[in-house]
Amino acid sequence: MPHPTGVRVLNRPSVFSNITKKSAKRNIDPEKLDHVVRTDLADPPLSRGSMDRLHSRDVRKSLTAHLPGRSSSPASKSKASPKPSPRIAPAKPARLAIEIESPPLILHGSPSHSTGALLSGQLLLTVTDPEVTIQSYEMILQGRMTTRKPVGKDCPECTTKISHVRQWNFLSEATLFKVGAHNFPFSHLLSGQLPATCHSELGRIDYFLRAEATTSLGDKFATEYALPVQRALMPGSDRNAQRVFPPTNLSAIVVLPPVIHPIGSFPVQMRLTGLVESALKDAQKRWRVRKMSWKIDETSRVVSAACSKHAHKVGGEGKGVLHEDTRTIATEDIKQGWKTDFDIPGGQIEIEFTAALNTNKQPVCDVESPNGLSSSHLLVLEIIVSEEQVSLKGAKYATPTGGARVLRMQFKIIVTERAGMGISWDEELPPPYEDVPHSPPGYLSEFQGDINQLPRIEELDLGDSVEVDSSSGRA
Ligand SMILES: [Zn+2]
């Protein structure tokens, strides 16, 4: 399948995602690597720090080997295939790196209830020249929605939609920085309504921090950091669901956990009643369970919106195409373990079994993004019952009548991340950087008068809000 960057996507996670993660984890940004490779070429053998560079060069080799699409970017094209000349372009005067200090970003609760997740970290500017004047210095937290079914094949605008979640401008005017490291702290409370990071069969939602600096000479350098955002829906009480199967008297009650997780198993309880169809004078017709099985289906949906250039393909601007894909991510036959009781009125069968998602299938959590990407799950239970007739006189022997039925039940299940050790930010409440004052709040030194003359709290005139309250009848 073609990919926007020209990388062939073979399996999930894609080659592209591996590289993004790799570069994020090791804090290697392509710009820096370019710098490393170029200095290598010019370097005398085994100078100070050359081991580091050698290591980085190996990383770069392995990156470029998997990343044919990278060569199409203008930055690397000029550098990746330099003319065979001993003259090497000068190294960048500085480099950027992002360090995240906050714990993994987990949105606790549903989009309508979540208070969000707190992101904080440092943007590090390391100046390698004696000094450099930075003209602009900014960072963007962006969300990227990528469809695997773009309207215009190989069209980057159709494939990826970028939204800006937050932007930081670290400088209001050109500023001179001396050699060394300069830290810029940042923080942001991610909205609880944001869709979580998702890599489904049909599309992806990713978040990135992208920082870029431009020197007064027009030299640009940048870095990017992949920022996974997870959602953990709070478990509540178990869910009971009932299904009936007319024209028979069969009825099933199934008990399911409120949420399940991509890793780990979960219990399912079922009680099937109404097994005895009819009681004749000296015989009984009843259903016997022959086979049970369960499976979990994952449905991915994506709305591929067209770019302005390809809008004509879908009938105009702002329109898209809905794609849907369903795959089975776990299945099992239940061969035994149920208890059949024909002696209680109507007869019943009880069973409890354990189900789990197959992690090899890389299940994704439930997500419902406003831009059309969603993932949902169904537990499907299938029971095959056959009819038999039993004589109630003398020896009780059952004779199959030849009748059989397939009882099929579907239950929506919610797959979500474990809340784990994560604590919702508002329960822990670390202050964001912008909330920390430069100095402790001062005393009311301007107040000149008798403290005892101050009105008591209850007597304070609260102004408009009181009037609003009284008009709505609550005051
Ligand atoms: Zn397009």
Short mmCIF file of C-alpha atoms in Angstrom, two decimals, residues 270-272 288-295 332-340 349-353 380-385 407 409:
data_model
loop_
_atom_site.label_atom_id
_atom_site.label_comp_id
_atom_site.label_asym_id
_atom_site.label_seq_id
_atom_site.Cartn_x
_atom_site.Cartn_y
_atom_site.Cartn_z
CA MET A 270 -23.85 -16.84 30.70
CA ARG A 271 -27.08 -18.45 31.78
CA LEU A 272 -29.30 -19.99 29.12
CA ARG A 288 -29.15 -29.59 24.32
CA VAL A 289 -26.03 -27.50 23.74
CA ARG A 290 -23.73 -29.11 21.18
CA LYS A 291 -21.12 -26.45 20.64
CA MET A 292 -20.24 -22.97 21.87
CA SER A 293 -17.77 -20.48 20.47
CA TRP A 294 -16.91 -16.85 20.90
CA LYS A 295 -15.04 -14.27 18.84
CA GLU A 332 -12.14 -19.79 20.51
CA ASP A 333 -14.35 -22.88 20.65
CA ILE A 334 -15.71 -23.80 24.06
CA LYS A 335 -15.82 -27.54 24.19
CA GLN A 336 -16.80 -28.11 27.78
CA GLY A 337 -17.36 -26.47 31.10
CA TRP A 338 -21.08 -25.83 31.02
CA LYS A 339 -23.49 -27.22 33.58
CA THR A 340 -26.81 -28.45 32.26
CA ILE A 349 -27.36 -24.08 31.38
CA GLU A 350 -24.69 -22.09 33.15
CA ILE A 351 -21.22 -21.39 31.91
CA GLU A 352 -18.34 -19.11 32.77
CA PHE A 353 -15.35 -18.80 30.47
CA VAL A 380 -20.00 -12.54 19.28
CA LEU A 381 -21.27 -15.67 21.03
CA GLU A 382 -22.49 -18.59 19.02
CA ILE A 383 -24.25 -21.60 20.50
CA ILE A 384 -25.43 -24.60 18.51
CA VAL A 385 -28.33 -26.42 20.14
CA LEU A 407 -28.08 -18.98 18.65
CA MET A 409 -25.52 -13.03 20.16
#
